CSV table of C-alpha atoms and ligand atoms in Angstrom, one decimal:
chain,number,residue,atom,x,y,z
X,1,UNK,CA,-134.7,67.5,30.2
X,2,UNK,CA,-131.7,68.9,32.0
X,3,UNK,CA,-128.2,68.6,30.4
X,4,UNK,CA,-125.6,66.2,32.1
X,5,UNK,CA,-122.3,67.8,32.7
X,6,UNK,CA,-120.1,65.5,31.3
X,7,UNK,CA,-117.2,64.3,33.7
X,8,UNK,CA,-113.7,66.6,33.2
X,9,UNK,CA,-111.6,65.8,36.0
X,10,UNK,CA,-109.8,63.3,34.0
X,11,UNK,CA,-109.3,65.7,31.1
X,12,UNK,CA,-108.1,68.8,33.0
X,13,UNK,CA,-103.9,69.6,31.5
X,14,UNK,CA,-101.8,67.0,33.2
X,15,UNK,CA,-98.6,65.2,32.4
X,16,UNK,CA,-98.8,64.2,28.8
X,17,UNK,CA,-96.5,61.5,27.3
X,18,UNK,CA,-95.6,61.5,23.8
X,19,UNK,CA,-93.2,58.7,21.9
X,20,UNK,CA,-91.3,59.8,19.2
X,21,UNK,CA,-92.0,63.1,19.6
X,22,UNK,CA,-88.1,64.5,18.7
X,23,UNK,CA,-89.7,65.5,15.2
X,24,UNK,CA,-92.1,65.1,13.0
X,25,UNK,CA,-96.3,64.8,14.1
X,26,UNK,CA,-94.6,63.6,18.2
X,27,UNK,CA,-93.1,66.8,17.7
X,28,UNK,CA,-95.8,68.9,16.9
X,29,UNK,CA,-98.0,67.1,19.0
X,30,UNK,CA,-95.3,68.0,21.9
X,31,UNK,CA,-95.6,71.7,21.3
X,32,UNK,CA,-99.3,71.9,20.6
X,33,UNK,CA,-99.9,70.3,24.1
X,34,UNK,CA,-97.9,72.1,25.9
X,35,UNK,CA,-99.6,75.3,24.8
X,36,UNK,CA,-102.8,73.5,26.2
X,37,UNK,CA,-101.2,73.4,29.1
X,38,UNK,CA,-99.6,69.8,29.5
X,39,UNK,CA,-96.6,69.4,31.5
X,40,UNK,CA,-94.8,67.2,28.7
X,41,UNK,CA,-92.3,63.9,28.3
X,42,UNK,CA,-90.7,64.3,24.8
X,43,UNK,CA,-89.6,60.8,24.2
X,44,UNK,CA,-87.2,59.6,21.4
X,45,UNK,CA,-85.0,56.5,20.1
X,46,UNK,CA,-81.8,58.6,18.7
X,47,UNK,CA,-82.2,62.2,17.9
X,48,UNK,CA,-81.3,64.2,21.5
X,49,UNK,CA,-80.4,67.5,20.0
X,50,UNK,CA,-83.7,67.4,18.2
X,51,UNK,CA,-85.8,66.4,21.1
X,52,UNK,CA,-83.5,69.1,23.1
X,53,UNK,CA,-84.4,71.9,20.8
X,54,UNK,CA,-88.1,70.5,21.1
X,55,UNK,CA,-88.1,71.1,25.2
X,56,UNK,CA,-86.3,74.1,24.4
X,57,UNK,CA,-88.8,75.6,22.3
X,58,UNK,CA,-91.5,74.8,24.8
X,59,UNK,CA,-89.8,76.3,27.6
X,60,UNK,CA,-89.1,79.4,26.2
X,61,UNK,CA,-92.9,79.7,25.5
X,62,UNK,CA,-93.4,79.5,29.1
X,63,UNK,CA,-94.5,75.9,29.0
X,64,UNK,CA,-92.8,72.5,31.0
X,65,UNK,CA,-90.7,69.7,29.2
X,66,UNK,CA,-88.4,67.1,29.9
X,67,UNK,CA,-86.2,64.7,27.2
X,68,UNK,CA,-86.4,61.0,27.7
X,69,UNK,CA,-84.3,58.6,25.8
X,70,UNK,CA,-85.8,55.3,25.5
X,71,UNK,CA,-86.9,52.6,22.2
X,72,UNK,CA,-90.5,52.0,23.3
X,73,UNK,CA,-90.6,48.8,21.2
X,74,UNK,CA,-88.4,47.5,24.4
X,75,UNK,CA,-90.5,47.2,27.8
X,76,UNK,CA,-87.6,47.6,29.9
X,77,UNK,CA,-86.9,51.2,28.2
X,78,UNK,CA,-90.8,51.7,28.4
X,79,UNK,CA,-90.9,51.1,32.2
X,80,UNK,CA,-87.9,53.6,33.0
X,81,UNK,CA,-89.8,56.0,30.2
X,82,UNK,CA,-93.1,55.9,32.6
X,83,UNK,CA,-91.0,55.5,35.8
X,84,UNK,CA,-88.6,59.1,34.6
X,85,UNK,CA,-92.2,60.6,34.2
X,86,UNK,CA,-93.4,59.7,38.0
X,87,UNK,CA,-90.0,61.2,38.9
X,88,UNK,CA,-90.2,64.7,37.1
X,89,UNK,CA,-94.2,65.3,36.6
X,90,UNK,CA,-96.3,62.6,38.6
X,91,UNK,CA,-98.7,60.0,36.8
X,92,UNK,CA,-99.2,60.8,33.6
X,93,UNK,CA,-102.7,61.3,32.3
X,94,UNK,CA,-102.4,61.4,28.9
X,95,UNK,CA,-100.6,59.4,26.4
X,96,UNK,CA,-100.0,59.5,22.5
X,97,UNK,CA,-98.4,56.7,21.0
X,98,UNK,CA,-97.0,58.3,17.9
X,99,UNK,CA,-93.3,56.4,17.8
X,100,UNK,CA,-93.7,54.8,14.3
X,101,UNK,CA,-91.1,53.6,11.7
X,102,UNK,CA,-91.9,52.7,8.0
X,103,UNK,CA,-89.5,50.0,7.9
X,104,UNK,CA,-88.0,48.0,5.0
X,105,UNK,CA,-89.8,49.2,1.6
X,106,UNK,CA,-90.1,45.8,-0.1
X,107,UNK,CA,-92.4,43.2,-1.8
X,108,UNK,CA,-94.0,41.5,1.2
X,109,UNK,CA,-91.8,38.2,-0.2
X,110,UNK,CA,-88.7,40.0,0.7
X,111,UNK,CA,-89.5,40.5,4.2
X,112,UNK,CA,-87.5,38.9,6.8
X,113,UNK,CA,-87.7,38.1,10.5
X,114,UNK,CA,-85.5,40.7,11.2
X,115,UNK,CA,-87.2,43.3,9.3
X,116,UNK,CA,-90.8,42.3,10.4
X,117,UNK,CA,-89.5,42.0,14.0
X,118,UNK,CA,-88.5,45.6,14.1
X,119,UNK,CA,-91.3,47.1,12.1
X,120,UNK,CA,-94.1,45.4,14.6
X,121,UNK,CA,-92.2,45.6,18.0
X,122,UNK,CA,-91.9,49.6,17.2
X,123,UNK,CA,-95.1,50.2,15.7
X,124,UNK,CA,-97.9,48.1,17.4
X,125,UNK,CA,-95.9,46.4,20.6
X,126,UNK,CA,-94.5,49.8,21.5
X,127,UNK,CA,-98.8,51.3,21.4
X,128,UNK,CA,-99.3,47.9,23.6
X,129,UNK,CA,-96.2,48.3,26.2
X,130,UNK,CA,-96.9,52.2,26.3
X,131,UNK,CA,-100.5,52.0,27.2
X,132,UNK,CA,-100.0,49.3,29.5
X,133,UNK,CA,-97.6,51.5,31.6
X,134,UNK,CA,-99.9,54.6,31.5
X,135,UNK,CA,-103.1,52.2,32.5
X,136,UNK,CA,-100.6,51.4,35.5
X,137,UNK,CA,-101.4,54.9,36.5
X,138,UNK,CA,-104.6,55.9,34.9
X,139,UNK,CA,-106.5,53.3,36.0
X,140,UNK,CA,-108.5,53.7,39.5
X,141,UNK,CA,-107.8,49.9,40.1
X,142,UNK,CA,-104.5,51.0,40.3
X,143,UNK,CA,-105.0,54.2,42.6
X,144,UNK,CA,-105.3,56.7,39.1
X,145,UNK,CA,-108.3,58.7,38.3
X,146,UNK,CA,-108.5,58.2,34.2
X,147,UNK,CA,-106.9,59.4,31.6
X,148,UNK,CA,-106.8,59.7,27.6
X,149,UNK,CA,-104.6,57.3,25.1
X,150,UNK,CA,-104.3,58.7,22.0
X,151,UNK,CA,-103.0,55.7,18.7
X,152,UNK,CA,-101.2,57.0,16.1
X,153,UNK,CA,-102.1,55.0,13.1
X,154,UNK,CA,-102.4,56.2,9.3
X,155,UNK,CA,-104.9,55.9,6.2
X,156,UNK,CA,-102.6,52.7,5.1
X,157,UNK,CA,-104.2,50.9,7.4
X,158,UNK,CA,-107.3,51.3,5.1
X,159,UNK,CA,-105.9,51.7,1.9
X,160,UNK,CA,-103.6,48.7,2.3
X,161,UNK,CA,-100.1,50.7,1.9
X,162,UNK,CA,-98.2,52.3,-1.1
X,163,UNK,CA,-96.0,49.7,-3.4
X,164,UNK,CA,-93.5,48.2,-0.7
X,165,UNK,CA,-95.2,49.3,2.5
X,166,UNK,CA,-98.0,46.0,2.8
X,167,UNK,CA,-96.2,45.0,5.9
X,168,UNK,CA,-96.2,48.7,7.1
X,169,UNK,CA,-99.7,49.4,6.7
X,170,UNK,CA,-100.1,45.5,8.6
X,171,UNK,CA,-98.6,47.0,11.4
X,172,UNK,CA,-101.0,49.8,11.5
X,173,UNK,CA,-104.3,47.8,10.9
X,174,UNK,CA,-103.1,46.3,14.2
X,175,UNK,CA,-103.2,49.8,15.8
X,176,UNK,CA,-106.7,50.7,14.7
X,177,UNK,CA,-107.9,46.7,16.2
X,178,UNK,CA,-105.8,47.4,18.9
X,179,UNK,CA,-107.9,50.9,19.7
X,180,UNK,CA,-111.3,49.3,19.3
X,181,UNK,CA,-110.6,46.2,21.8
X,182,UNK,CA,-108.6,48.7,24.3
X,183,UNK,CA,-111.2,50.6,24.5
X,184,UNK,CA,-113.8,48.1,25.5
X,185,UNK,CA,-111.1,47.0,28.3
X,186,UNK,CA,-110.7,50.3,29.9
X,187,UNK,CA,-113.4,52.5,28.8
X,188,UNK,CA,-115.1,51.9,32.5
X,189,UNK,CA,-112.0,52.8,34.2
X,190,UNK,CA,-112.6,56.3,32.8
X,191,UNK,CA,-109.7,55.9,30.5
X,192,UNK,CA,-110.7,57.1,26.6
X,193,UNK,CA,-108.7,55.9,23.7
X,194,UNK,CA,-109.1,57.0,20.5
X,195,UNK,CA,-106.8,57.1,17.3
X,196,UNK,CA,-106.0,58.7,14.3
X,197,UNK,CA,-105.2,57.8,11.1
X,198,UNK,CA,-103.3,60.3,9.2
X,199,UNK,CA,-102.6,60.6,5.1
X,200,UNK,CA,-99.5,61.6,3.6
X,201,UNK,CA,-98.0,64.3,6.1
X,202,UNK,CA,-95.0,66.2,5.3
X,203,UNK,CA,-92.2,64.7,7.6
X,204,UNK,CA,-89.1,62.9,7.7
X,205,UNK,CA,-90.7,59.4,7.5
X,206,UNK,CA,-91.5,60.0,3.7
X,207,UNK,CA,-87.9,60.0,2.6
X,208,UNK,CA,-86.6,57.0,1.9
X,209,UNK,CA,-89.4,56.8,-0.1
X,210,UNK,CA,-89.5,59.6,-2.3
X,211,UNK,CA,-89.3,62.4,0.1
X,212,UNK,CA,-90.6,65.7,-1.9
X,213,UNK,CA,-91.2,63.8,-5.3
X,214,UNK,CA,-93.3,61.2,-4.2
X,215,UNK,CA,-95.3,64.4,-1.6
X,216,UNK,CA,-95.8,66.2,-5.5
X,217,UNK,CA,-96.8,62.8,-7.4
X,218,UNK,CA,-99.4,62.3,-4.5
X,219,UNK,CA,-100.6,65.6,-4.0
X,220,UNK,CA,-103.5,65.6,-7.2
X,221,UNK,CA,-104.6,62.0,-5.8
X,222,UNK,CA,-105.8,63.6,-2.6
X,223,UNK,CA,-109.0,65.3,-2.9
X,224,UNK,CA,-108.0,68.2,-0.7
X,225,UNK,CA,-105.0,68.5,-3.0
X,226,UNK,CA,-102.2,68.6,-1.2
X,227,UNK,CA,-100.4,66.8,1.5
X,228,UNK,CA,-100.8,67.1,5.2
X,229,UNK,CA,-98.7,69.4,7.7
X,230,UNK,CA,-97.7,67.9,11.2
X,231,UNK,CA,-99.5,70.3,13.0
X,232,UNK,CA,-102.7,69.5,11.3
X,233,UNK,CA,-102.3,66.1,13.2
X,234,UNK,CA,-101.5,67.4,16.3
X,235,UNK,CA,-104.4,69.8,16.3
X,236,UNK,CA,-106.6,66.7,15.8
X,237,UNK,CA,-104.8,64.8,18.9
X,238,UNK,CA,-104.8,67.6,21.2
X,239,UNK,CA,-108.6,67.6,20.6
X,240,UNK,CA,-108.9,64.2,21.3
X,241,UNK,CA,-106.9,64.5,24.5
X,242,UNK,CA,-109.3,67.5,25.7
X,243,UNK,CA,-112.8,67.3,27.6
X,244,UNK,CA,-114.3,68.8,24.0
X,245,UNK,CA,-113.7,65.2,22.6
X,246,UNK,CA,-115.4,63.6,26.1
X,247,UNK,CA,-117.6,61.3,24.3
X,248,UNK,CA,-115.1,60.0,21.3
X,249,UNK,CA,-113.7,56.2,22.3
X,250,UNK,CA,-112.9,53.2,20.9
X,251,UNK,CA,-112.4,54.9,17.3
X,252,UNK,CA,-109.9,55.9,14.9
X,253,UNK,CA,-110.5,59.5,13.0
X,254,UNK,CA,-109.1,60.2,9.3
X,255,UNK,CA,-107.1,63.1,9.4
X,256,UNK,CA,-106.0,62.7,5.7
X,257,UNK,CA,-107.3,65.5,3.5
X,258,UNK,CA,-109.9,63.5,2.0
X,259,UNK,CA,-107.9,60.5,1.0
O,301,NAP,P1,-90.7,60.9,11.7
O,301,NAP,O1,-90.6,62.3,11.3
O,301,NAP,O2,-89.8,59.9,11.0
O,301,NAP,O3,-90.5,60.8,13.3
O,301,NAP,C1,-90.5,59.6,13.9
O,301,NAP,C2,-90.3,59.8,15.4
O,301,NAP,O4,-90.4,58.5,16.0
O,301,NAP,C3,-89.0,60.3,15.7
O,301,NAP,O5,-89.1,61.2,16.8
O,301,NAP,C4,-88.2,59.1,16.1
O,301,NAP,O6,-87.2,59.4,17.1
O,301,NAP,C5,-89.3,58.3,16.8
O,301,NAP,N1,-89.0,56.9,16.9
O,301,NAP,C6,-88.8,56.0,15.9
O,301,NAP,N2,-88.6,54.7,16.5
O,301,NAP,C7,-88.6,54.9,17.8
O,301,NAP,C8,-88.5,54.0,18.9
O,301,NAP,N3,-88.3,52.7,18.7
O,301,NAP,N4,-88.6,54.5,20.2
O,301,NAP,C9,-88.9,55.8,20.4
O,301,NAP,N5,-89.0,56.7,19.4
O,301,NAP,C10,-88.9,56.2,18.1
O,301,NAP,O7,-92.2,60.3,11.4
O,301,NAP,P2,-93.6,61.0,11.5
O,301,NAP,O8,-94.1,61.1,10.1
O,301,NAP,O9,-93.7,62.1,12.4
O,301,NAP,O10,-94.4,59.7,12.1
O,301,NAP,C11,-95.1,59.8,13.4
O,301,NAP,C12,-96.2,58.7,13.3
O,301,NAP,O11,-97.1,59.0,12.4
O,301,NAP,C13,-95.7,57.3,13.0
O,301,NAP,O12,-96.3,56.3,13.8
O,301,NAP,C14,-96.1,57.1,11.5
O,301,NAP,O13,-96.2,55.8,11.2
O,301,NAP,C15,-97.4,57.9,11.5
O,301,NAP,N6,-97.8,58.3,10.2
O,301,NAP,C16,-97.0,59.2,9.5
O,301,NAP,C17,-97.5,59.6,8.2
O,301,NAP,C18,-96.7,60.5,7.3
O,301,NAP,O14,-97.0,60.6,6.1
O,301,NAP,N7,-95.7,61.3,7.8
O,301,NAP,C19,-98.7,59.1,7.7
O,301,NAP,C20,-99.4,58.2,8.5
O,301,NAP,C21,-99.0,57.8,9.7
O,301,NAP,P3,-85.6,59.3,16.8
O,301,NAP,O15,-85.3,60.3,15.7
O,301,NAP,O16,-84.9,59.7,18.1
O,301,NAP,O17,-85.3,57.9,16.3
């Protein structure tokens, strides 16, 4: 039986979108695919100089990078996000939703509207309006030729969440459902989607609750005993993006050191 070749057009180094990529995993997700050859939006909410110095550093290792402001739980911000990207690079072709905040750190009775509001229009309607725009121009019913979406997600949404972070690890169950359904809606449009759950990584989302205490309280609790680098994610989503991954869709990977 002869082996079928399996499709790579869609999978060849394009334009690659990634939210909240001005630090943390979006950053390191930003550099990564660049080295892979991506032309590549670094989206963020508030840090410029960060996301600067992030462009920065890919340019001077020879690779392409623009800055685009924009809070991608807002869909008119989303719209000039995608429409910024037409401008510099073309249609995108690959997409990581990664923007993701842990919110209020409360018992889920303490939770407000206000609080929920923000904590599921930026981590779950932000995935939605994001790939939305990017199926705009993936999609061949829209003139595209395919494309990858990569979801962002994390081990809470298995575990249920640390003490305070239920409503967090809510919002990211949502993601993972979220990647399963997509993924039956656009899977014959030769768009893949895929997601990944990450454990505890070291970044700037774990300080306000506990920062480098609660990363060495953790640590022994994961079997591979210690916690997670950025990088280590973004090797796993660059993967993902690539024509190596050509046959992974409609799932969501660990990528939490055992946990
Ligand atoms: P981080 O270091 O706090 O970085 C968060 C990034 O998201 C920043 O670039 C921030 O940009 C951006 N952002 C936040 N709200 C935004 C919005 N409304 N619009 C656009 N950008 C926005 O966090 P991280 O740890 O890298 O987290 C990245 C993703 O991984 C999140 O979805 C998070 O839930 C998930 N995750 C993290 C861990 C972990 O342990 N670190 C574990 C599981 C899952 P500004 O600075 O400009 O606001």
């Amino acid at each position: 039986m002869g082996v079928v070749p399996a499709p790579t057009s869609a999978n060849e180094p394009g334009v690659l979108v990634v939210t909240g990529a001005s630090r943390g995993i979006g950053a390191a997700c930003a550099v990564l695919g660049a080295r892979a050859g991506y032309r590549v939006v670094v989206n963020y909410a508030r840090s410029h100089d960060a996301a600067m110095e992030v462009v920065a550093a890919i340019e001077r290792a020879g690779g392409s990078a623009i800055a685009v402001r924009g809070d991608v739980s807002k869909p008119a911000d989303v719209d000039e996000l995608f429409m910024q990207t037409d401008r510099h690079f073309g249609r995108v072709t690959a997409l990581i939703n990664n923007a993701g905040i842990g919110g209020a750190i409360r018992p889920i009775e303490d939770h407000t509207e206000e609080t929920l509001n923000e904590l599921f229009r930026t981590n779950i309607y932000s995935c939605i309006y994001c790939a939305g725009a990017a199926i705009r121009r993936m999609s061949p019913r829209h003139g595209g030729s395919g494309g990858v979406i990569v979801n962002i997600s994390s081990a809470a949404a298995r575990l249920g969440g640390i003490q305070g972070m239920v409503a967090y690890a809510a919002s990211k169950g949502a993601v993972d459902s979220f990647t399963t359904g997509l993924g039956k809606e656009v899977g014959k449009d030769g768009i893949r989607v895929v997601g990944i759950r990450p454990g505890m990584i070291a970044t700037d989302i774990l300080e306000p609750i506990g920062g480098v205490t609660l990363m060495q309280a953790t640590a022994p609790t994961i079997p591979l005993g210690r916690v997670g680098q950025a990088e280590e994610i973004a090797q796993a989503a660059i993967w993902l993006l690539s024509p190596a991954a050509s046959y992974v869709h409609g799932t969501t990977i660990d990528v939490s050191g055992g946990r």
